[in-house]
CSV table of C-alpha atoms in Angstrom, one decimal:
chain,number,residue,atom,x,y,z
A,124,MET,CA,-10.8,-7.3,3.4
A,125,GLU,CA,-11.6,-9.2,0.2
A,126,ASN,CA,-14.4,-11.7,1.0
A,127,LYS,CA,-14.5,-15.0,-0.7
A,128,ASP,CA,-17.3,-14.2,-3.2
A,129,GLU,CA,-15.3,-11.3,-4.4
A,130,LYS,CA,-12.2,-13.4,-4.9
A,131,ASN,CA,-14.1,-16.1,-6.9
A,132,GLY,CA,-16.2,-13.6,-8.9
A,133,GLU,CA,-15.0,-10.4,-10.6
A,134,GLN,CA,-12.5,-8.5,-8.5
A,135,GLU,CA,-14.1,-5.1,-8.3
A,136,GLN,CA,-11.7,-3.0,-6.4
A,137,VAL,CA,-9.3,-3.7,-3.5
A,138,VAL,CA,-9.0,-1.1,-0.7
A,139,ASN,CA,-7.2,-2.1,2.5
A,140,PRO,CA,-4.3,-0.7,4.5
A,141,TRP,CA,-1.7,-2.4,2.3
A,142,GLU,CA,-3.2,-2.3,-1.2
A,143,VAL,CA,-5.4,0.1,-3.1
A,144,SER,CA,-6.3,-0.9,-6.7
A,145,ALA,CA,-9.3,-0.2,-8.9
A,146,LYS,CA,-10.9,-2.6,-11.4
A,147,ASP,CA,-9.0,-2.8,-14.7
A,148,GLY,CA,-6.7,0.0,-13.6
A,149,GLY,CA,-9.6,2.5,-13.5
A,150,LYS,CA,-10.3,4.9,-10.6
A,151,ILE,CA,-11.7,4.1,-7.2
A,152,ASP,CA,-15.5,4.2,-6.9
A,153,TYR,CA,-15.9,6.0,-3.6
A,154,ASP,CA,-19.7,5.6,-3.5
A,155,LYS,CA,-19.3,1.8,-3.8
A,156,LEU,CA,-16.6,1.9,-1.1
A,157,ILE,CA,-18.9,3.7,1.3
A,158,ASP,CA,-21.6,1.0,0.7
A,159,LYS,CA,-19.1,-1.8,1.1
A,160,PHE,CA,-17.5,-0.4,4.3
A,161,GLY,CA,-20.7,0.8,5.8
A,162,CYS,CA,-19.6,4.4,6.6
A,163,GLN,CA,-21.6,7.5,5.8
A,164,LYS,CA,-21.1,10.4,3.4
A,165,LEU,CA,-20.1,13.7,4.9
A,166,ASP,CA,-22.7,16.4,4.2
A,167,GLN,CA,-21.0,19.2,2.4
A,168,SER,CA,-24.2,21.0,1.4
A,169,SER,CA,-25.0,24.6,2.2
A,170,SER,CA,-27.7,23.5,4.6
A,171,GLU,CA,-27.2,24.9,8.1
A,172,LEU,CA,-27.3,21.3,9.4
A,173,SER,CA,-24.5,20.1,7.1
A,174,HIS,CA,-21.3,18.9,8.7
A,175,VAL,CA,-19.4,21.8,7.1
A,176,LYS,CA,-21.7,24.4,8.5
A,177,ARG,CA,-21.8,22.8,11.9
A,178,VAL,CA,-18.0,22.7,12.2
A,179,GLU,CA,-17.9,26.4,11.2
A,180,ARG,CA,-20.6,27.3,13.7
A,181,LEU,CA,-19.0,25.3,16.6
A,182,THR,CA,-15.4,26.5,16.0
A,183,GLY,CA,-16.0,30.0,14.8
A,184,ARG,CA,-13.7,29.3,11.9
A,185,PRO,CA,-14.1,28.8,8.2
A,186,ALA,CA,-14.1,25.1,7.2
A,187,HIS,CA,-10.8,23.7,6.0
A,188,VAL,CA,-10.4,23.5,2.2
A,189,PHE,CA,-10.3,19.7,2.5
A,190,LEU,CA,-13.7,19.7,4.3
A,191,ARG,CA,-15.3,22.3,1.9
A,192,ARG,CA,-14.2,20.5,-1.3
A,193,GLY,CA,-14.9,16.9,-0.2
A,194,VAL,CA,-11.3,15.7,0.2
A,195,PHE,CA,-12.6,14.3,3.5
A,196,PHE,CA,-15.8,12.8,2.3
A,197,ALA,CA,-16.9,10.0,4.6
A,198,HIS,CA,-17.3,9.5,8.3
A,199,ARG,CA,-18.4,7.2,11.1
A,200,ASP,CA,-20.3,8.9,14.0
A,201,PHE,CA,-18.9,12.4,13.3
A,202,ASP,CA,-22.3,13.7,14.4
A,203,ASP,CA,-21.8,12.2,17.8
A,204,ILE,CA,-18.5,14.1,18.2
A,205,LEU,CA,-20.2,17.4,17.1
A,206,ASN,CA,-23.2,16.8,19.4
A,207,ALA,CA,-21.0,16.0,22.4
A,208,TYR,CA,-18.8,19.1,21.7
A,209,GLU,CA,-22.0,21.2,21.5
A,210,ARG,CA,-22.9,20.0,24.9
A,211,GLY,CA,-19.5,21.1,26.2
A,212,GLU,CA,-17.8,17.7,26.2
A,213,LYS,CA,-14.3,17.5,24.8
A,214,PHE,CA,-12.7,14.8,22.7
A,215,TYR,CA,-9.2,13.9,21.6
A,216,LEU,CA,-7.7,13.3,18.1
A,217,TYR,CA,-5.8,10.2,17.0
A,218,THR,CA,-3.9,9.8,13.7
A,219,GLY,CA,-0.8,8.1,12.6
A,220,ARG,CA,1.8,7.2,10.0
A,221,GLY,CA,3.5,4.0,9.0
A,222,PRO,CA,7.2,5.1,8.6
A,223,SER,CA,8.3,3.1,5.5
A,224,SER,CA,10.3,5.8,3.7
A,225,GLU,CA,12.6,8.6,4.4
A,226,ALA,CA,10.7,11.3,2.6
A,227,LEU,CA,6.9,12.0,2.7
A,228,HIS,CA,5.0,12.9,-0.5
A,229,LEU,CA,2.2,15.4,-0.6
A,230,GLY,CA,-0.4,12.6,-0.2
A,231,HIS,CA,1.2,11.8,3.2
A,232,LEU,CA,0.8,15.4,4.3
A,233,VAL,CA,-3.0,15.5,3.7
A,234,PRO,CA,-4.2,13.8,6.9
A,235,PHE,CA,-1.7,15.8,9.0
A,236,MET,CA,-2.6,19.2,7.5
A,237,PHE,CA,-6.3,18.4,8.2
A,238,THR,CA,-5.6,17.1,11.7
A,239,LYS,CA,-3.7,20.3,12.6
A,240,TYR,CA,-6.7,22.3,11.5
A,241,LEU,CA,-9.0,20.1,13.7
A,242,GLN,CA,-6.6,20.5,16.7
A,243,ASP,CA,-6.5,24.3,16.3
A,244,ALA,CA,-10.2,24.7,15.6
A,245,PHE,CA,-11.6,22.5,18.4
A,246,LYS,CA,-8.7,23.2,20.8
A,247,VAL,CA,-8.2,19.5,21.7
A,248,PRO,CA,-5.3,17.2,22.4
A,249,LEU,CA,-3.8,14.8,19.7
A,250,VAL,CA,-2.0,11.5,19.8
A,251,ILE,CA,0.1,10.5,16.8
A,252,GLN,CA,1.1,6.8,16.4
A,253,LEU,CA,4.2,5.9,14.4
A,254,THR,CA,3.7,2.2,13.6
A,255,ASP,CA,7.4,1.4,13.2
A,256,ASP,CA,6.6,-2.2,14.3
A,257,GLU,CA,4.0,-2.6,11.4
A,258,LYS,CA,6.5,-1.4,8.8
A,259,CYS,CA,9.2,-3.7,10.2
A,260,MET,CA,6.8,-6.6,9.6
A,261,TRP,CA,5.3,-5.6,6.3
A,262,LYS,CA,8.2,-4.0,4.5
A,263,ASN,CA,10.9,-6.3,5.5
A,264,LEU,CA,12.8,-3.5,7.3
A,265,SER,CA,15.1,-4.1,10.3
A,266,VAL,CA,13.9,-3.0,13.7
A,267,GLU,CA,16.6,-0.4,13.8
A,268,GLU,CA,15.8,1.0,10.3
A,269,SER,CA,12.1,1.2,11.1
A,270,GLN,CA,12.9,3.2,14.3
A,271,ARG,CA,15.2,5.5,12.4
A,272,LEU,CA,12.5,6.2,9.8
A,273,ALA,CA,10.0,6.8,12.5
A,274,HIS,CA,12.3,9.5,14.0
A,275,GLU,CA,12.8,11.1,10.6
A,276,ASN,CA,9.1,11.1,9.8
A,277,ALA,CA,8.4,12.6,13.2
A,278,LYS,CA,10.3,15.7,12.0
A,279,ASP,CA,8.0,16.1,8.9
A,280,ILE,CA,5.0,15.7,11.1
A,281,ILE,CA,6.2,18.3,13.6
A,282,ALA,CA,6.9,20.6,10.7
A,283,CYS,CA,3.1,20.7,10.0
A,284,GLY,CA,2.9,23.0,13.0
A,285,PHE,CA,1.3,20.9,15.8
A,286,ASP,CA,1.0,22.5,19.2
A,287,ILE,CA,3.5,20.8,21.6
A,288,SER,CA,1.3,21.6,24.6
A,289,LYS,CA,-1.5,19.5,23.1
A,290,THR,CA,0.4,16.8,21.1
A,291,PHE,CA,1.9,13.5,22.1
A,292,ILE,CA,3.8,11.5,19.3
A,293,PHE,CA,4.8,8.0,20.1
A,294,SER,CA,6.4,5.1,18.3
A,295,ASP,CA,5.1,1.6,19.0
A,296,PHE,CA,8.6,0.1,19.7
A,297,ASP,CA,9.1,2.7,22.4
A,298,TYR,CA,5.7,3.1,24.0
A,299,VAL,CA,3.8,-0.2,23.8
A,300,GLY,CA,3.5,-1.7,27.3
A,301,GLY,CA,1.6,-1.0,30.6
A,302,ALA,CA,-2.0,0.2,30.2
A,303,PHE,CA,-1.6,0.3,26.3
A,304,TYR,CA,-0.7,-3.4,26.3
A,305,LYS,CA,-3.6,-4.3,28.7
A,306,ASN,CA,-6.0,-2.7,26.2
A,307,MET,CA,-4.3,-4.6,23.3
A,308,VAL,CA,-5.0,-7.9,25.1
A,309,LYS,CA,-8.6,-7.0,25.8
A,310,VAL,CA,-9.1,-6.3,22.1
A,311,ALA,CA,-7.3,-9.4,21.0
A,312,LYS,CA,-9.5,-11.6,23.1
A,313,CYS,CA,-12.6,-10.2,21.4
A,314,VAL,CA,-11.5,-10.8,17.8
A,315,THR,CA,-11.5,-14.4,16.4
A,316,TYR,CA,-9.0,-15.6,13.8
A,317,ASN,CA,-11.9,-16.0,11.3
A,318,LYS,CA,-12.9,-12.4,11.9
A,319,VAL,CA,-9.5,-10.9,11.3
A,320,VAL,CA,-9.1,-13.0,8.1
A,321,GLY,CA,-12.5,-11.7,7.0
A,322,ILE,CA,-11.6,-8.1,7.6
A,323,PHE,CA,-8.0,-8.0,6.5
A,324,GLY,CA,-7.7,-10.9,4.0
A,325,PHE,CA,-4.8,-12.6,5.8
A,326,THR,CA,-3.8,-16.0,4.4
A,327,GLY,CA,-1.9,-19.0,5.7
A,328,GLU,CA,1.3,-17.6,4.2
A,329,ASP,CA,1.2,-14.5,6.4
A,330,HIS,CA,3.4,-14.6,9.5
A,331,ILE,CA,1.7,-14.3,12.9
A,332,GLY,CA,3.1,-10.8,13.4
A,333,LYS,CA,0.7,-9.5,10.8
A,334,VAL,CA,-2.3,-11.3,12.4
A,335,SER,CA,-1.5,-10.0,15.8
A,336,PHE,CA,-0.9,-6.4,14.7
A,337,PRO,CA,-4.4,-4.9,14.4
A,338,PRO,CA,-4.9,-4.4,18.2
A,339,VAL,CA,-1.8,-2.2,18.2
A,340,GLN,CA,-3.5,0.3,15.9
A,341,ALA,CA,-6.9,-0.1,17.6
A,342,VAL,CA,-6.1,0.9,21.2
A,343,PRO,CA,-5.0,4.5,20.8
A,344,SER,CA,-8.7,5.0,20.2
A,345,PHE,CA,-9.2,4.4,24.0
A,346,PRO,CA,-8.2,7.1,26.4
A,347,THR,CA,-6.9,4.6,29.1
A,348,SER,CA,-4.1,3.7,26.7
A,349,PHE,CA,-2.6,7.1,27.7
A,350,PRO,CA,-2.7,7.2,31.5
A,351,HIS,CA,-0.2,10.1,31.6
A,352,LEU,CA,-2.7,12.2,29.5
A,353,PHE,CA,-6.2,11.1,30.3
A,354,SER,CA,-6.2,9.6,33.8
A,355,GLY,CA,-9.7,9.7,35.2
A,356,LYS,CA,-11.1,10.6,31.7
A,357,ASP,CA,-12.2,7.0,30.7
A,358,ASN,CA,-15.2,8.3,28.8
A,359,LEU,CA,-13.4,10.7,26.6
A,360,ARG,CA,-14.4,10.3,22.9
A,361,CYS,CA,-11.9,9.9,20.1
A,362,LEU,CA,-12.0,11.3,16.6
A,363,ILE,CA,-9.7,9.7,14.0
A,364,PRO,CA,-8.9,11.6,10.8
A,365,CYS,CA,-7.4,9.2,8.2
A,366,ALA,CA,-7.4,8.0,4.6
A,367,ILE,CA,-10.3,5.6,3.9
A,368,ASP,CA,-7.9,2.6,3.4
A,369,GLN,CA,-7.4,2.5,7.2
A,370,ASP,CA,-11.1,1.9,7.8
A,371,PRO,CA,-10.8,-1.9,8.3
A,372,TYR,CA,-8.7,-1.4,11.5
A,373,PHE,CA,-11.4,0.8,13.0
A,374,ARG,CA,-14.4,-1.3,11.9
A,375,MET,CA,-12.8,-4.0,14.0
A,376,THR,CA,-12.1,-1.5,16.8
A,377,ARG,CA,-15.7,-0.1,16.8
A,378,ASP,CA,-17.0,-3.6,16.9
A,379,VAL,CA,-15.0,-4.4,20.1
A,380,ALA,CA,-15.1,-1.0,21.9
A,381,PRO,CA,-18.6,-1.3,23.6
A,382,ARG,CA,-17.8,-4.9,24.7
A,383,ILE,CA,-14.8,-3.7,26.7
A,384,GLY,CA,-16.4,-0.5,28.1
A,385,TYR,CA,-15.4,2.3,25.6
A,386,HIS,CA,-17.1,4.6,23.2
A,387,LYS,CA,-16.7,3.6,19.6
A,388,PRO,CA,-14.1,5.9,18.0
A,389,ALA,CA,-15.5,8.3,15.4
A,390,LEU,CA,-13.8,8.6,12.0
A,391,ILE,CA,-13.5,11.3,9.3
A,392,GLU,CA,-12.0,9.8,6.2
A,393,SER,CA,-10.3,11.2,3.1
A,394,SER,CA,-10.1,10.0,-0.5
A,395,PHE,CA,-6.7,9.1,-2.0
A,396,PHE,CA,-4.3,11.7,-3.3
A,397,PRO,CA,-3.8,10.8,-7.0
A,398,ALA,CA,-0.5,10.0,-8.6
A,399,LEU,CA,0.9,12.5,-11.2
A,400,GLN,CA,0.2,10.0,-13.9
A,401,GLY,CA,-3.5,10.0,-13.2
A,402,GLU,CA,-6.1,8.5,-10.9
A,403,SER,CA,-5.4,5.0,-12.1
A,404,GLY,CA,-1.7,5.5,-11.4
A,405,LYS,CA,-0.2,4.6,-8.0
A,406,MET,CA,2.2,6.8,-6.1
A,407,SER,CA,5.1,4.5,-5.7
A,408,ALA,CA,8.4,5.0,-3.8
A,409,SER,CA,10.1,3.0,-6.6
A,410,ASP,CA,9.0,5.7,-9.1
A,411,PRO,CA,10.0,9.1,-7.9
A,412,ASN,CA,8.2,10.7,-10.8
A,413,SER,CA,4.8,9.4,-9.6
A,414,ALA,CA,4.6,12.0,-6.8
A,415,ILE,CA,5.8,15.3,-5.5
A,416,TYR,CA,7.9,14.7,-2.4
A,417,VAL,CA,8.5,17.2,0.5
A,418,THR,CA,12.2,17.0,-0.3
A,419,ASP,CA,11.8,18.0,-4.0
A,420,SER,CA,13.5,21.2,-5.2
A,421,ALA,CA,11.6,23.9,-7.1
A,422,LYS,CA,13.3,22.6,-10.2
A,423,ASP,CA,12.1,19.0,-9.5
A,424,ILE,CA,8.5,20.2,-8.9
A,425,LYS,CA,8.5,22.2,-12.2
A,426,ASN,CA,9.9,19.2,-14.2
A,427,LYS,CA,7.6,16.7,-12.6
A,428,ILE,CA,4.5,18.8,-13.3
A,429,ASN,CA,5.5,19.7,-16.8
A,430,LYS,CA,6.6,16.2,-17.9
A,431,HIS,CA,4.5,13.8,-15.9
A,432,ALA,CA,1.3,15.4,-14.7
A,433,PHE,CA,-1.6,13.8,-16.7
A,434,THR,CA,-3.9,16.4,-18.2
A,435,GLY,CA,-7.4,16.6,-19.7
A,436,GLY,CA,-6.3,19.2,-22.3
A,437,GLN,CA,-6.8,18.5,-26.0
A,438,GLU,CA,-3.9,17.4,-28.2
A,439,SER,CA,-3.8,20.6,-30.2
A,440,ILE,CA,-4.4,24.3,-29.3
A,441,GLU,CA,-7.2,24.4,-32.0
A,442,LYS,CA,-9.0,21.4,-30.5
A,443,HIS,CA,-8.5,22.7,-27.0
A,444,ARG,CA,-10.0,26.1,-27.9
A,445,LYS,CA,-12.9,24.4,-29.4
A,446,TYR,CA,-13.7,21.6,-26.9
A,447,GLY,CA,-12.0,22.7,-23.7
A,448,ALA,CA,-10.3,20.5,-21.1
A,449,ASN,CA,-11.7,17.4,-19.5
A,450,LEU,CA,-11.5,18.5,-15.9
A,451,GLU,CA,-12.6,15.0,-14.7
A,452,VAL,CA,-9.2,13.5,-15.5
A,453,ASP,CA,-7.0,16.5,-15.2
A,454,ILE,CA,-4.3,16.1,-12.5
A,455,PRO,CA,-3.3,19.7,-12.2
A,456,ILE,CA,-6.9,20.6,-11.5
A,457,LYS,CA,-7.2,17.8,-8.9
A,458,TYR,CA,-4.0,19.0,-7.2
A,459,LEU,CA,-5.2,22.6,-7.2
A,460,ASN,CA,-8.5,21.3,-5.6
A,461,PHE,CA,-6.4,20.1,-2.7
A,462,PHE,CA,-3.9,23.0,-2.3
A,463,LEU,CA,-5.2,26.2,-3.9
A,464,GLU,CA,-6.9,28.0,-0.9
A,465,ASP,CA,-8.9,30.6,-2.8
A,466,ASP,CA,-12.3,29.1,-3.9
A,467,ALA,CA,-13.0,32.0,-6.3
A,468,GLU,CA,-9.6,31.5,-8.0
A,469,LEU,CA,-10.1,27.8,-8.4
A,470,GLU,CA,-13.6,28.3,-9.9
A,471,HIS,CA,-12.2,30.8,-12.3
A,472,ILE,CA,-9.4,28.4,-13.5
A,473,LYS,CA,-11.9,25.5,-13.9
A,474,LYS,CA,-14.3,27.6,-15.8
A,475,GLU,CA,-11.7,29.1,-18.2
A,476,TYR,CA,-9.8,25.8,-18.7
A,477,GLY,CA,-12.9,23.8,-19.1
A,478,ALA,CA,-14.1,26.3,-21.8
A,479,GLY,CA,-10.7,26.1,-23.6
A,480,ARG,CA,-9.9,29.8,-22.9
A,481,MET,CA,-7.0,28.8,-20.6
A,482,LEU,CA,-4.3,26.4,-21.8
A,483,THR,CA,-2.8,23.4,-20.0
A,484,GLY,CA,0.6,25.1,-19.7
A,485,GLU,CA,-1.1,28.0,-17.9
A,486,VAL,CA,-2.8,25.7,-15.4
A,487,LYS,CA,0.4,23.8,-14.8
A,488,LYS,CA,2.3,27.1,-14.2
A,489,TRP,CA,-0.3,28.0,-11.6
A,490,LEU,CA,0.1,24.6,-9.9
A,491,ILE,CA,3.9,24.8,-9.9
A,492,GLU,CA,3.7,28.1,-8.0
A,493,VAL,CA,1.2,26.7,-5.5
A,494,LEU,CA,3.2,23.5,-4.8
A,495,THR,CA,6.6,25.2,-4.8
A,496,GLU,CA,5.4,27.6,-2.1
A,497,LEU,CA,3.9,24.7,-0.1
A,498,VAL,CA,6.9,22.5,-0.3
A,499,GLU,CA,9.4,25.3,0.4
A,500,ARG,CA,7.4,26.4,3.4
A,501,HIS,CA,7.5,22.8,4.7
A,502,GLN,CA,11.2,22.5,4.1
A,503,ARG,CA,11.9,25.6,6.1
A,504,ALA,CA,9.7,24.3,8.9
A,505,ARG,CA,11.4,20.9,8.9
A,506,ALA,CA,14.9,22.4,8.9
A,507,ALA,CA,14.0,24.1,12.2
A,508,VAL,CA,13.0,20.8,13.8
A,509,THR,CA,15.8,19.5,16.0
A,510,ASP,CA,16.4,16.1,17.5
A,511,GLU,CA,15.6,17.7,20.9
A,512,MET,CA,12.2,18.9,19.6
A,513,VAL,CA,11.4,15.3,18.5
A,514,ASP,CA,12.4,14.0,21.9
A,515,ALA,CA,10.2,16.7,23.5
A,516,PHE,CA,7.1,15.8,21.4
A,517,MET,CA,7.7,12.1,22.1
A,518,ALA,CA,8.4,12.4,25.9
A,519,VAL,CA,5.8,10.6,28.0
A,520,ARG,CA,4.5,13.6,30.0
A,521,PRO,CA,1.2,15.1,31.1
A,522,LEU,CA,-0.2,17.9,29.0
A,523,PRO,CA,-1.8,20.2,31.6
A,524,ASN,CA,-3.1,22.8,29.1
A,525,MET,CA,-4.3,20.3,26.5
A,526,PHE,CA,-8.0,21.6,26.6
A,527,ASP,CA,-7.2,25.3,26.9
């Protein structure tokens, strides 16, 4: 990921699947990232030809809040997916999760909430990869512990409401082999060691497991990796909703795809969900107060927001009434931008808070209500997910009604 001139010169920002850090602890510059990665900005304008309007027109549904408000902000070949869909051609969705912890935080839910919307709106099948092998290699977890975490994380993913008749969840330790492995070998033969070092920044200290992993995440982009689902549909296109730190994997994949006879996968990419301490903070499993987890109680959520959420409010009520809040840095506003459905309500809060008529405590109270409802709804859904349901989602089986 980091190229040599970056390492020798000033380290601007590092964004790769294992590290996200901004220059001098600042915030990520997404425009620079788009330039560096070579992806395109999603068009969220009110033009009839914008991506948002096209999605609404093609699906007959309002655009998801993450699409309307620029949470998903970048893409590769999303137009090709929409053009093909308009011609009556279907596609499939592919996303995933590296199971490194027992509990997911709200940032982990973002791609799954959006993927569920895409599945429902476009009525298409979905494959979800649990990279238990990757976490075993990067996080120093045992094989058994990685597999256990994959199973637990699958319950949280299923709780997002995916349609079992259109969804196949698989873990690498269980599924890799056969046609999937053949595609891995085809990809591996096309990528030199220098290329993989250039993309991912591997060093001589990294074990060979890391160097050999990228094809594993690449090949779910190809329909022939799933013969039980897509037999005879070798030309089916793939759309990958993910956070932008996963882009390096798919730059590599897109480079290789035409050389081995496949469409390049299309991507729709999100910005990062900020830590409670502010955009320069990092959500860290070692600091439970840096994030809201889906296991948090209503009391936990209230305490975390009130004590740890960084705000743009002024230090005294007098100053706040005079100058208003700085919405650019305010975490409660950023979280409401993700999770408060009602656009008019959000605009009202921003206007009043920015003008100083609404106080920080009032905005935090609003956020606590929104997040408590979201988390409690997730907890109820997860409690209903049994081990048998996990097995059913992960069973290698055809999905005869996947395009209905």
